Amino acid sequence: MDEGSLVDESLRLTNESDVDDLANILGTTYSKIKYFYYNRRVASHYSTFSIPKKSGGKRQILAPNNQLKVLQKRLARQLSFLYKPNPRATAFLSNSSIVRNASFHTRKNFVFNIDLKDFFPSITFARVRAMLISQPYELKPETATVIAHLATVDGKLPQGSPCSPIISNMICASLDTQLRTLANRHKASYTRYADDITFSFYVPMQYLPQDIVVLGDSGSGSGKTHHVVLVGAVLRDIISKKGFVINSKKVRLQRRDEKQVVTGLVVNQKVNTDRRYIRTTSAMINSLSILGVDNANLIHKAKSPDASTELSAHVFGRLLFIHQVKGIDSPVYRRLAMRFNQLETQYKAPLAKLIEVYEDAGMKHNQLNIRRCWVIESEEWSTQATGFMLENNIMITCAHAFNYKLNLDIDSDVQYGNAHGCDEVWFEECVVYRVNDKTKKYTAKALFLDKHRDLAVVSINQVDEKFEFFRLEETLQVAIGDKVSVLGFPNIKVGSTDVCRFWAAVDNKYVRSTIECGSVDKVLYSGNSGGPLINSNQHVVGVVRRGAAGDPEGTNEFVCAPEVVKVLKEFQSSLVMV
């Protein structure tokens, strides 16, 4: 069985469904379902591993094999049709998150957190079956039994199964109702995110409801303190009767003048990430930058041998978390994401297009750009152009850089080299170097010329060195009015050690001979040809094609980044054909 097996999406689990109906709904047969819990020990269908807890220790994860996982995913979907979420149960729902959970508790005088001990394992086979045959679900006992068998391991709900989240929410439905009612009675806010339960209050300390939280004695004779608290008798009784146990080590009451944290997020004024989390993420990015991605990953593995991911992947995950909490437009997130995206990793943090780019630090010249831009020369044909490096040592420039009759003021429908009676002579060999290290010159070759798009793919000959590279913009395509940075080497001087750069605005976009092009409001020169246009995210959005230097009616034109993508695909296809 695989996830692609045919399943009738219109079928729904109801209180009339018997075991054969259930099997049909899950796209299998009842005899195959029984295989998972009769023919072999259920645990044999799972692999076990541990992940570190934030509070220390290990959390055991039981991951089902592919066949069982497919069944459990389909079962989870069917159960989700039956379950009506409580507005304050915020975990495992498509329209919810820890951010939403924390948002109910901002700007409160007190925040009270408790944790349910052994949350998933405390949900047993018997509880799952009893819940399914009771109101409001009222499934047939045999059907409920099969579902409970599919969902549990050794009589307990495993953490790692696709259907454990939805079943835990279904089990906690009546708990959520009673705790929300308790909160409303005392004018408090209540949420539950899996095993994390939170109440928050506007009232002063002396009016905190003792049904929920009881203040302890300070021990110094100064009276009650919020640093020593107990769970109120009513709250404890409700949780106990629902089959859960409170983890006494994770009971805390936080006052407004302290850092108030809900599901790992600070809620004093607004939902926010902890500053220490930001600083740690920044330090990790700095380590990747200074040591190099490969070395930093090796050191991370040596220090944390149990880590399941390399450092670069871990940092990428942290950035996505910051993005989720603070938003894509957050300056803090943007600075971290842009620094990370300059690294040579397979990951790329999402970035938004800015309107006021001049105020953004990302538009400042990045010194790495000097090493990503290349001078392309042919001494034999006396040509010079700009190129820029992409991943895997692939260099991009203009095709006409390899034509000795370079003439940029010809009509767009005339092929280069045939205008004004010139003979067309194309060549492939060239010399490339970076302007801040002219002593290291490399021989290179144009591997692929797309004369129609005026783009070329260039490769440096026989070199093991890994070069710094730009990333092409994949999501935020350039638009009229966008500010871009133009990089290149027009009229390069002997002593120059920097790439020429200036800001420009995109003043037009159009299609020329089926090619997506645009123009900028600043003059481009012939030496700029092949150079990149960089947006505020430091991603390439275009390649300089021709300039209007010396021609008031000329066009300062660039080829848009999607055309580069097309050329790269055609280049890769040509390699496969060979």
Coordinates of C-alpha atoms in Angstrom, one line a residue:
M1 CA 0.0 0.0 0.0
D2 CA 1.3 3.5 -0.8
E3 CA 0.0 7.0 -0.4
G4 CA -0.9 7.1 -4.1
S5 CA -3.4 4.3 -3.8
L6 CA -6.9 5.1 -5.1
V7 CA -9.2 6.4 -2.4
D8 CA -12.7 7.7 -2.9
E9 CA -12.4 11.2 -1.4
S10 CA -16.2 11.5 -1.1
L11 CA -16.4 8.7 1.5
R12 CA -16.8 9.7 5.1
L13 CA -16.7 7.9 8.4
T14 CA -20.0 7.9 10.2
N15 CA -21.7 6.2 13.1
E16 CA -23.1 3.8 10.6
S17 CA -19.7 2.7 9.3
D18 CA -18.8 -0.9 10.1
V19 CA -15.3 -2.4 9.8
D20 CA -15.6 -3.1 6.1
D21 CA -16.8 0.4 5.5
L22 CA -13.8 1.8 7.4
A23 CA -11.4 -0.3 5.4
N24 CA -13.0 0.9 2.2
I25 CA -12.8 4.5 3.3
L26 CA -9.1 4.0 4.1
G27 CA -8.5 2.5 0.6
T28 CA -7.7 -1.1 1.8
T29 CA -9.4 -4.2 3.2
Y30 CA -10.3 -5.3 6.7
S31 CA -8.0 -8.3 6.4
K32 CA -5.0 -6.1 5.6
I33 CA -5.9 -3.8 8.5
K34 CA -5.9 -6.7 10.9
Y35 CA -2.4 -7.6 9.7
F36 CA -1.0 -4.6 11.6
Y37 CA -2.2 -5.7 15.0
Y38 CA -2.9 -9.4 14.8
N39 CA -0.2 -11.0 12.6
R40 CA 2.7 -9.2 14.3
R41 CA 3.4 -7.2 17.4
V42 CA 2.2 -3.6 16.7
A43 CA 5.5 -2.1 17.9
S44 CA 7.3 -4.0 15.1
H45 CA 5.7 -1.6 12.6
Y46 CA 7.4 1.4 14.3
S47 CA 10.9 2.7 14.5
T48 CA 12.0 4.5 17.7
F49 CA 14.3 7.4 18.2
S50 CA 14.7 10.3 20.7
I51 CA 14.9 14.0 20.3
P52 CA 16.2 16.4 23.1
K53 CA 13.6 18.3 25.1
K54 CA 14.1 22.1 25.6
S55 CA 13.8 21.5 29.4
G56 CA 16.4 18.7 29.2
G57 CA 16.1 14.9 28.8
K58 CA 14.9 13.0 25.8
R59 CA 11.5 12.7 24.1
Q60 CA 10.8 9.3 22.6
I61 CA 9.3 9.4 19.1
L62 CA 7.7 6.3 17.5
A63 CA 7.5 6.6 13.7
P64 CA 5.3 4.2 11.8
N65 CA 6.5 2.4 8.7
N66 CA 5.3 3.7 5.4
Q67 CA 2.4 1.3 5.0
L68 CA 1.0 2.0 8.4
K69 CA 1.7 5.7 8.1
V70 CA -0.4 5.9 4.9
L71 CA -3.4 4.3 6.8
Q72 CA -2.9 6.6 9.8
K73 CA -2.8 9.7 7.6
R74 CA -6.1 8.7 5.9
L75 CA -7.6 7.9 9.3
A76 CA -6.5 11.3 10.7
R77 CA -8.3 13.0 7.8
Q78 CA -11.5 11.1 8.5
L79 CA -11.4 11.9 12.2
S80 CA -10.8 15.6 11.4
F81 CA -14.2 15.6 9.7
L82 CA -15.8 14.4 12.9
Y83 CA -14.0 16.7 15.3
K84 CA -15.2 20.3 15.9
P85 CA -12.3 22.2 17.4
N86 CA -12.7 24.2 20.6
P87 CA -11.7 27.9 19.9
R88 CA -9.1 27.6 22.6
A89 CA -7.6 24.3 21.6
T90 CA -4.8 25.7 19.3
A91 CA -2.5 22.8 18.5
F92 CA -2.5 20.5 15.4
L93 CA -4.9 22.7 13.4
S94 CA -4.3 24.0 9.9
N95 CA -5.4 27.6 10.8
S96 CA -3.6 27.7 14.2
S97 CA -0.1 27.9 15.6
I98 CA 1.9 28.7 18.8
V99 CA 1.6 32.3 17.7
R100 CA -2.2 32.2 17.8
N101 CA -2.1 30.3 21.1
A102 CA 0.2 33.0 22.7
S103 CA -1.9 35.9 21.3
F104 CA -4.7 35.2 23.8
H105 CA -2.4 36.1 26.7
T106 CA -0.7 39.4 25.7
R107 CA -0.7 42.4 28.0
K108 CA -2.0 40.6 31.1
N109 CA -1.1 41.2 34.7
F110 CA -0.5 37.5 35.3
V111 CA 0.2 34.4 33.1
F112 CA -0.2 31.0 34.6
N113 CA 1.3 27.9 32.9
I114 CA 0.9 24.3 33.6
D115 CA 1.9 21.1 31.8
L116 CA 0.3 17.7 31.5
K117 CA 2.7 14.9 32.3
D118 CA 3.2 12.1 29.7
F119 CA 0.5 13.6 27.5
F120 CA 0.4 11.2 24.6
P121 CA 1.2 8.0 26.5
S122 CA -1.6 8.8 29.1
I123 CA -4.1 8.4 26.2
T124 CA -4.7 4.7 26.2
F125 CA -6.4 2.2 23.9
A126 CA -9.3 2.0 26.2
R127 CA -9.7 5.8 26.4
V128 CA -9.6 6.1 22.6
R129 CA -12.2 3.4 22.1
A130 CA -14.5 4.7 24.8
M131 CA -14.3 8.2 23.4
L132 CA -15.2 7.0 19.8
I133 CA -18.3 5.0 20.9
S134 CA -19.5 7.8 23.2
Q135 CA -21.3 11.1 22.2
P136 CA -20.9 13.0 20.0
Y137 CA -19.2 10.4 17.8
E138 CA -21.1 7.2 18.7
L139 CA -19.2 4.9 16.3
K140 CA -19.9 1.2 16.2
P141 CA -17.9 -0.6 18.9
E142 CA -16.2 -2.9 16.4
T143 CA -15.2 0.2 14.2
A144 CA -14.0 2.1 17.3
T145 CA -11.9 -0.9 18.3
V146 CA -10.2 -1.1 14.9
I147 CA -9.4 2.6 15.0
A148 CA -8.0 2.3 18.5
H149 CA -5.8 -0.6 17.4
L150 CA -4.5 1.4 14.4
A151 CA -3.8 4.5 16.5
T152 CA -2.0 3.0 19.6
V153 CA 1.2 1.1 20.3
D154 CA 1.2 -1.3 23.3
G155 CA -2.0 0.3 24.4
K156 CA -0.8 3.9 24.3
L157 CA -1.0 6.8 21.8
P158 CA 2.5 7.2 20.3
Q159 CA 4.1 10.5 19.7
G160 CA 5.0 10.4 16.0
S161 CA 1.9 8.9 14.5
P162 CA -0.1 11.0 12.0
C163 CA -3.3 10.4 13.8
S164 CA -2.1 11.1 17.4
P165 CA -2.6 14.9 17.2
I166 CA -6.2 14.7 16.1
I167 CA -7.1 11.9 18.6
S168 CA -5.5 13.9 21.4
N169 CA -7.6 16.9 20.6
M170 CA -10.8 14.7 20.4
I171 CA -9.9 13.2 23.8
C172 CA -9.4 16.7 25.3
A173 CA -12.6 18.2 23.9
S174 CA -14.6 17.9 27.1
L175 CA -11.5 19.0 29.1
D176 CA -11.3 22.2 26.9
T177 CA -15.0 22.9 27.4
Q178 CA -14.8 22.7 31.2
L179 CA -11.5 24.6 31.5
R180 CA -12.8 27.4 29.2
T181 CA -16.0 27.6 31.4
L182 CA -13.8 27.8 34.5
A183 CA -11.8 30.6 32.9
N184 CA -14.9 32.5 31.8
R185 CA -16.3 32.2 35.4
H186 CA -13.3 34.1 36.7
K187 CA -12.8 36.5 33.8
A188 CA -9.6 34.8 32.7
S189 CA -8.3 33.7 29.3
Y190 CA -7.6 30.0 28.6
T191 CA -5.8 28.1 25.9
R192 CA -4.4 24.6 25.5
Y193 CA -1.6 23.8 23.0
A194 CA -1.3 20.0 23.2
D195 CA 0.0 19.4 26.8
D196 CA 0.6 23.2 27.5
I197 CA -2.3 24.8 29.4
T198 CA -2.3 28.5 30.0
F199 CA -4.6 30.9 32.0
S200 CA -4.0 34.6 32.1
F201 CA -5.6 37.3 34.2
Y202 CA -6.1 41.1 34.3
V203 CA -6.7 41.2 38.0
P204 CA -4.3 42.2 40.8
M205 CA -2.5 39.5 42.7
Q206 CA -4.8 39.5 45.7
Y207 CA -7.8 38.8 43.4
L208 CA -6.3 35.8 41.5
P209 CA -9.0 33.0 41.6
Q210 CA -8.0 30.3 44.0
D211 CA -10.0 27.8 42.0
I212 CA -7.2 28.1 39.4
V213 CA -4.1 29.2 41.2
V214 CA -3.1 29.3 44.9
L215 CA -0.3 31.6 46.0
G216 CA 2.2 30.1 48.4
D217 CA 4.1 31.6 51.3
S218 CA 7.4 33.4 50.5
G219 CA 9.0 31.8 53.6
S220 CA 10.5 35.1 54.6
G221 CA 7.5 36.3 56.6
S222 CA 6.5 38.8 53.9
G223 CA 3.4 37.0 53.0
K224 CA 2.2 35.4 49.8
T225 CA 4.3 35.4 46.6
H226 CA 3.7 34.6 43.0
H227 CA 7.0 32.8 42.9
V228 CA 5.6 29.9 44.9
V229 CA 2.2 28.7 43.6
L230 CA 0.0 25.6 43.6
V231 CA -2.7 24.5 41.1
G232 CA -6.1 25.4 42.4
A233 CA -8.3 22.5 43.7
V234 CA -11.0 23.0 41.1
L235 CA -8.6 23.1 38.2
R236 CA -6.7 20.0 39.5
D237 CA -9.9 18.1 40.0
I238 CA -11.1 18.8 36.4
I239 CA -7.8 17.7 35.0
S240 CA -7.6 14.6 37.2
K241 CA -11.1 13.4 36.3
K242 CA -10.2 13.7 32.6
G243 CA -7.4 11.2 33.1
F244 CA -4.4 13.5 33.1
V245 CA -1.7 14.3 35.6
I246 CA -0.2 17.8 36.1
N247 CA 3.6 18.0 35.9
S248 CA 4.4 19.8 39.2
K249 CA 7.8 20.8 37.9
K250 CA 6.2 23.0 35.2
V251 CA 3.8 25.1 37.2
R252 CA 4.6 28.8 37.1
L253 CA 3.0 32.2 37.5
Q254 CA 4.6 35.1 35.7
R255 CA 3.9 38.7 36.6
R256 CA 3.7 41.6 34.1
D257 CA 7.0 43.2 35.3
E258 CA 8.8 39.9 34.5
K259 CA 9.2 38.1 31.2
Q260 CA 5.9 36.3 30.5
V261 CA 6.3 33.3 28.2
V262 CA 3.6 31.1 26.6
T263 CA 4.6 28.1 24.4
G264 CA 8.1 29.6 24.1
L265 CA 7.0 33.1 23.1
V266 CA 7.2 36.3 25.0
V267 CA 3.7 37.9 25.5
N268 CA 4.3 40.9 27.8
Q269 CA 3.3 43.5 25.1
K270 CA 2.9 41.5 21.9
V271 CA 3.7 38.0 20.8
N272 CA 7.5 38.0 20.2
T273 CA 10.5 35.7 20.2
D274 CA 12.9 35.7 23.1
R275 CA 15.9 38.0 22.6
R276 CA 18.3 35.2 23.6
Y277 CA 16.8 33.1 20.7
I278 CA 17.6 35.9 18.3
R279 CA 21.1 36.4 19.6
T280 CA 21.9 32.6 19.5
T281 CA 20.6 32.4 15.9
S282 CA 22.8 35.4 15.0
A283 CA 25.8 33.8 16.6
M284 CA 25.1 30.5 14.6
I285 CA 25.0 32.5 11.3
N286 CA 28.2 34.2 12.3
S287 CA 29.8 30.8 12.9
L288 CA 28.7 29.5 9.5
S289 CA 30.1 32.7 7.9
I290 CA 33.5 32.7 9.6
L291 CA 34.3 29.0 9.8
G292 CA 32.6 28.1 6.5
V293 CA 29.5 26.0 6.2
D294 CA 31.3 22.7 6.0
N295 CA 33.6 23.3 8.9
A296 CA 30.8 24.7 11.1
N297 CA 28.6 21.7 10.4
L298 CA 31.5 19.3 11.4
I299 CA 32.1 21.2 14.6
H300 CA 28.4 21.2 15.4
K301 CA 28.2 17.5 14.8
A302 CA 31.2 16.9 17.1
K303 CA 29.7 19.0 19.9
S304 CA 26.2 17.6 19.5
P305 CA 26.6 14.0 18.2
D306 CA 22.9 13.3 18.8
A307 CA 21.8 16.2 16.6
S308 CA 19.6 14.9 13.8
T309 CA 20.4 17.8 11.4
E310 CA 23.5 19.8 10.3
L311 CA 24.0 23.3 11.7
S312 CA 22.9 25.0 8.5
A313 CA 19.6 23.2 8.4
H314 CA 19.1 23.9 12.1
V315 CA 19.7 27.6 11.6
F316 CA 17.3 27.6 8.6
G317 CA 14.6 26.1 10.9
R318 CA 15.2 28.8 13.5
L319 CA 14.8 31.4 10.9
L320 CA 11.5 30.0 9.7
F321 CA 10.4 30.1 13.3
I322 CA 11.4 33.7 13.7
H323 CA 9.6 34.4 10.4
Q324 CA 6.4 32.8 11.7
V325 CA 6.5 34.8 14.9
K326 CA 7.7 38.2 13.8
G327 CA 6.6 38.2 10.2
I328 CA 8.4 38.5 6.9
D329 CA 8.6 42.3 7.2
S330 CA 10.3 42.4 10.5
P331 CA 13.7 44.2 10.3
V332 CA 15.2 41.7 12.8
Y333 CA 14.2 38.7 10.7
R334 CA 15.2 40.4 7.5
R335 CA 18.7 41.1 8.7
L336 CA 19.2 37.6 9.9
A337 CA 17.7 36.1 6.7
M338 CA 19.8 38.2 4.4
R339 CA 23.0 37.2 6.2
F340 CA 22.0 33.6 6.1
N341 CA 21.1 33.7 2.4
Q342 CA 24.7 34.9 1.6
L343 CA 26.0 31.6 2.8
E344 CA 26.6 28.7 0.3
T345 CA 23.9 26.4 1.6
Q346 CA 21.0 24.6 -0.1
Y347 CA 18.6 26.6 2.1
K348 CA 17.2 30.0 1.4
A349 CA 15.1 32.0 3.9
P350 CA 12.0 33.8 2.4
L351 CA 12.3 37.5 2.0
A352 CA 9.8 40.2 1.1
K353 CA 10.2 43.0 -1.4
L354 CA 10.7 46.3 0.3
I355 CA 9.2 49.6 -0.8
E356 CA 11.6 51.9 1.0
V357 CA 14.8 50.2 0.0
Y358 CA 17.1 53.1 0.7
E359 CA 16.4 52.8 4.4
D360 CA 17.1 49.1 4.4
A361 CA 20.5 47.8 5.4
G362 CA 20.2 45.0 2.8
M363 CA 20.7 47.6 0.0
K364 CA 24.1 48.5 1.3
H365 CA 26.9 47.2 -0.9
N366 CA 27.8 43.6 0.1
Q367 CA 31.5 43.1 0.0
L368 CA 30.9 39.5 -1.2
N369 CA 29.5 41.0 -4.4
I370 CA 33.1 41.9 -5.4
R371 CA 34.0 38.2 -5.4
R372 CA 30.8 37.2 -7.2
C373 CA 31.3 39.5 -10.1
W374 CA 33.9 38.7 -12.8
V375 CA 35.7 40.5 -15.6
I376 CA 35.5 38.6 -18.9
E377 CA 38.1 39.5 -21.5
S378 CA 39.4 38.2 -24.8
E379 CA 42.8 39.6 -25.7
E380 CA 42.6 38.1 -29.2
W381 CA 39.3 39.9 -30.0
S382 CA 39.8 42.9 -27.7
T383 CA 36.4 42.5 -25.9
Q384 CA 35.5 43.0 -22.3
A385 CA 32.3 42.3 -20.4
T386 CA 30.9 41.5 -17.0
G387 CA 29.9 38.1 -15.7
F388 CA 28.6 36.8 -12.4
M389 CA 28.7 33.5 -10.7
L390 CA 25.8 31.2 -9.8
E391 CA 25.8 28.0 -7.8
N392 CA 28.1 25.2 -8.9
N393 CA 30.6 27.5 -10.5
I394 CA 28.2 28.4 -13.3
M395 CA 28.9 31.9 -14.7
I396 CA 26.4 34.0 -16.6
T397 CA 27.1 36.8 -19.0
C398 CA 25.8 38.1 -22.3
A399 CA 26.2 36.1 -25.5
H400 CA 27.4 39.1 -27.4
A401 CA 30.5 39.2 -25.2
F402 CA 31.7 36.4 -27.5
N403 CA 31.3 38.3 -30.7
Y404 CA 34.2 40.5 -31.9
K405 CA 31.8 42.8 -33.8
L406 CA 30.1 44.0 -30.7
N407 CA 27.5 46.6 -31.6
L408 CA 24.8 47.5 -29.1
D409 CA 22.9 50.2 -31.0
I410 CA 21.5 47.8 -33.7
D411 CA 17.8 47.1 -34.1
S412 CA 16.5 44.3 -31.9
D413 CA 15.5 42.2 -34.9
V414 CA 18.9 42.1 -36.5
Q415 CA 21.3 39.4 -35.4
Y416 CA 24.6 40.6 -33.8
G417 CA 27.5 40.7 -36.2
N418 CA 25.5 40.9 -39.5
A419 CA 24.5 44.6 -39.0
H420 CA 26.0 47.2 -41.3
G421 CA 27.8 44.6 -43.3
C422 CA 29.9 43.2 -40.5
D423 CA 30.9 39.5 -40.7
E424 CA 29.7 37.4 -37.8
V425 CA 32.6 35.9 -35.9
W426 CA 31.8 34.1 -32.6
F427 CA 34.5 32.7 -30.3
E428 CA 34.4 30.5 -27.1
E429 CA 37.6 31.0 -25.2
C430 CA 38.2 33.9 -22.8
V431 CA 40.0 34.9 -19.6
V432 CA 38.1 35.7 -16.4
Y433 CA 39.2 37.2 -13.1
R434 CA 37.9 39.1 -10.1
V435 CA 38.9 42.7 -9.9
N436 CA 40.2 42.5 -6.3
D437 CA 42.5 39.6 -7.2
K438 CA 43.9 40.3 -10.7
T439 CA 46.8 38.0 -10.1
K440 CA 44.6 35.0 -10.3
K441 CA 43.4 34.8 -13.9
Y442 CA 41.6 31.8 -15.2
T443 CA 40.9 30.5 -18.7
A444 CA 37.2 29.9 -19.3
K445 CA 34.9 28.7 -22.1
A446 CA 31.4 29.6 -23.2
L447 CA 29.6 26.2 -22.9
F448 CA 26.3 27.5 -24.1
L449 CA 25.3 30.5 -26.2
D450 CA 21.7 31.6 -26.5
K451 CA 22.0 34.3 -29.1
H452 CA 18.3 35.0 -29.2
R453 CA 18.1 35.8 -25.5
D454 CA 21.7 37.2 -25.6
L455 CA 22.8 35.0 -22.7
A456 CA 25.8 32.8 -22.2
V457 CA 26.8 30.0 -19.8
V458 CA 30.5 30.1 -19.0
S459 CA 32.7 27.6 -17.1
I460 CA 36.2 28.1 -15.8
N461 CA 38.5 25.4 -17.1
Q462 CA 39.9 22.7 -14.8
V463 CA 39.6 24.3 -11.4
D464 CA 38.7 22.7 -8.0
E465 CA 38.1 26.0 -6.2
K466 CA 34.5 26.7 -5.1
F467 CA 33.5 30.3 -5.9
E468 CA 31.1 32.6 -4.1
F469 CA 27.8 32.9 -6.0
F470 CA 24.6 34.9 -6.3
R471 CA 21.1 33.4 -6.1
L472 CA 18.5 34.1 -8.7
E473 CA 15.3 35.6 -7.4
E474 CA 12.7 32.9 -7.7
T475 CA 9.5 34.4 -6.2
L476 CA 9.6 38.3 -6.3
Q477 CA 10.1 39.1 -9.9
V478 CA 11.2 42.7 -10.7
A479 CA 8.4 45.2 -11.4
I480 CA 8.3 48.8 -12.7
G481 CA 9.3 51.2 -9.9
D482 CA 11.5 48.7 -8.1
K483 CA 14.9 49.9 -7.0
V484 CA 17.8 47.8 -8.1
S485 CA 21.6 47.8 -7.8
V486 CA 23.5 47.5 -11.1
L487 CA 26.9 45.8 -10.9
G488 CA 29.6 45.6 -13.6
F489 CA 32.9 46.8 -15.0
P490 CA 32.4 49.6 -17.6
N491 CA 35.6 51.2 -18.6
I492 CA 37.6 49.2 -16.0
K493 CA 40.7 51.0 -14.8
V494 CA 44.1 49.4 -14.2
G495 CA 44.2 50.1 -10.5
S496 CA 40.5 49.3 -9.8
T497 CA 39.8 46.8 -7.0
D498 CA 36.0 47.3 -6.7
V499 CA 33.0 46.5 -8.8
C500 CA 31.2 49.6 -10.2
R501 CA 27.7 49.8 -8.7
F502 CA 24.9 52.3 -8.7
W503 CA 21.2 52.4 -7.8
A504 CA 18.6 52.6 -10.5
A505 CA 14.8 52.3 -10.8
V506 CA 13.1 49.9 -13.2
D507 CA 11.2 52.3 -15.5
N508 CA 9.7 49.7 -18.0
K509 CA 9.0 46.0 -18.6
Y510 CA 8.2 44.6 -22.0
V511 CA 8.6 41.6 -24.3
R512 CA 11.1 41.9 -27.1
S513 CA 11.1 39.1 -29.6
T514 CA 9.4 36.8 -27.0
I515 CA 12.1 37.6 -24.5
E516 CA 11.1 39.2 -21.1
C517 CA 13.1 42.4 -20.8
G518 CA 13.1 45.6 -18.8
S519 CA 14.9 48.9 -18.7
V520 CA 16.3 51.2 -15.9
D521 CA 16.4 55.0 -15.6
K522 CA 20.2 55.2 -15.4
V523 CA 22.7 55.0 -18.3
L524 CA 24.3 51.6 -18.9
Y525 CA 27.6 51.3 -20.7
S526 CA 29.0 48.5 -22.8
G527 CA 31.3 47.2 -20.1
N528 CA 28.2 46.6 -18.0
S529 CA 27.0 44.0 -20.4
G530 CA 26.5 40.7 -18.6
G531 CA 26.4 42.2 -15.2
P532 CA 23.7 41.4 -12.6
L533 CA 20.8 43.6 -11.4
I534 CA 20.4 43.0 -7.7
N535 CA 17.2 43.6 -5.7
S536 CA 17.0 44.5 -2.0
N537 CA 17.3 40.9 -1.1
Q538 CA 20.7 40.7 -2.8
H539 CA 19.2 38.3 -5.4
V540 CA 19.7 38.6 -9.2
V541 CA 16.6 39.9 -11.0
G542 CA 18.1 40.6 -14.4
V543 CA 21.2 40.7 -16.6
V544 CA 22.4 43.9 -18.3
R545 CA 22.0 43.5 -22.1
R546 CA 22.6 46.9 -23.7
G547 CA 23.1 50.5 -22.7
A548 CA 22.2 53.9 -24.1
A549 CA 25.6 55.5 -23.6
G550 CA 26.1 58.1 -26.4
D551 CA 22.6 57.5 -27.8
P552 CA 19.9 59.7 -26.3
E553 CA 17.2 57.5 -27.9
G554 CA 18.9 54.2 -26.8
T555 CA 17.5 51.7 -24.3
N556 CA 19.2 50.8 -21.0
E557 CA 18.0 47.2 -21.2
F558 CA 18.3 44.1 -19.1
V559 CA 17.0 40.5 -19.6
C560 CA 14.8 39.4 -16.7
A561 CA 15.8 36.6 -14.4
P562 CA 13.2 34.0 -15.6
E563 CA 15.0 34.0 -19.0
V564 CA 18.2 33.0 -17.2
V565 CA 16.3 30.1 -15.7
K566 CA 15.2 29.0 -19.1
V567 CA 18.7 29.2 -20.5
L568 CA 20.0 27.1 -17.6
K569 CA 17.4 24.4 -18.2
E570 CA 18.2 24.3 -21.9
F571 CA 21.9 24.1 -21.1
Q572 CA 21.3 21.2 -18.7
S573 CA 19.1 19.5 -21.4
S574 CA 21.9 19.8 -23.9
L575 CA 24.3 18.1 -21.5
V576 CA 21.9 15.2 -21.1
M577 CA 21.5 14.8 -24.9
V578 CA 25.3 14.7 -25.3

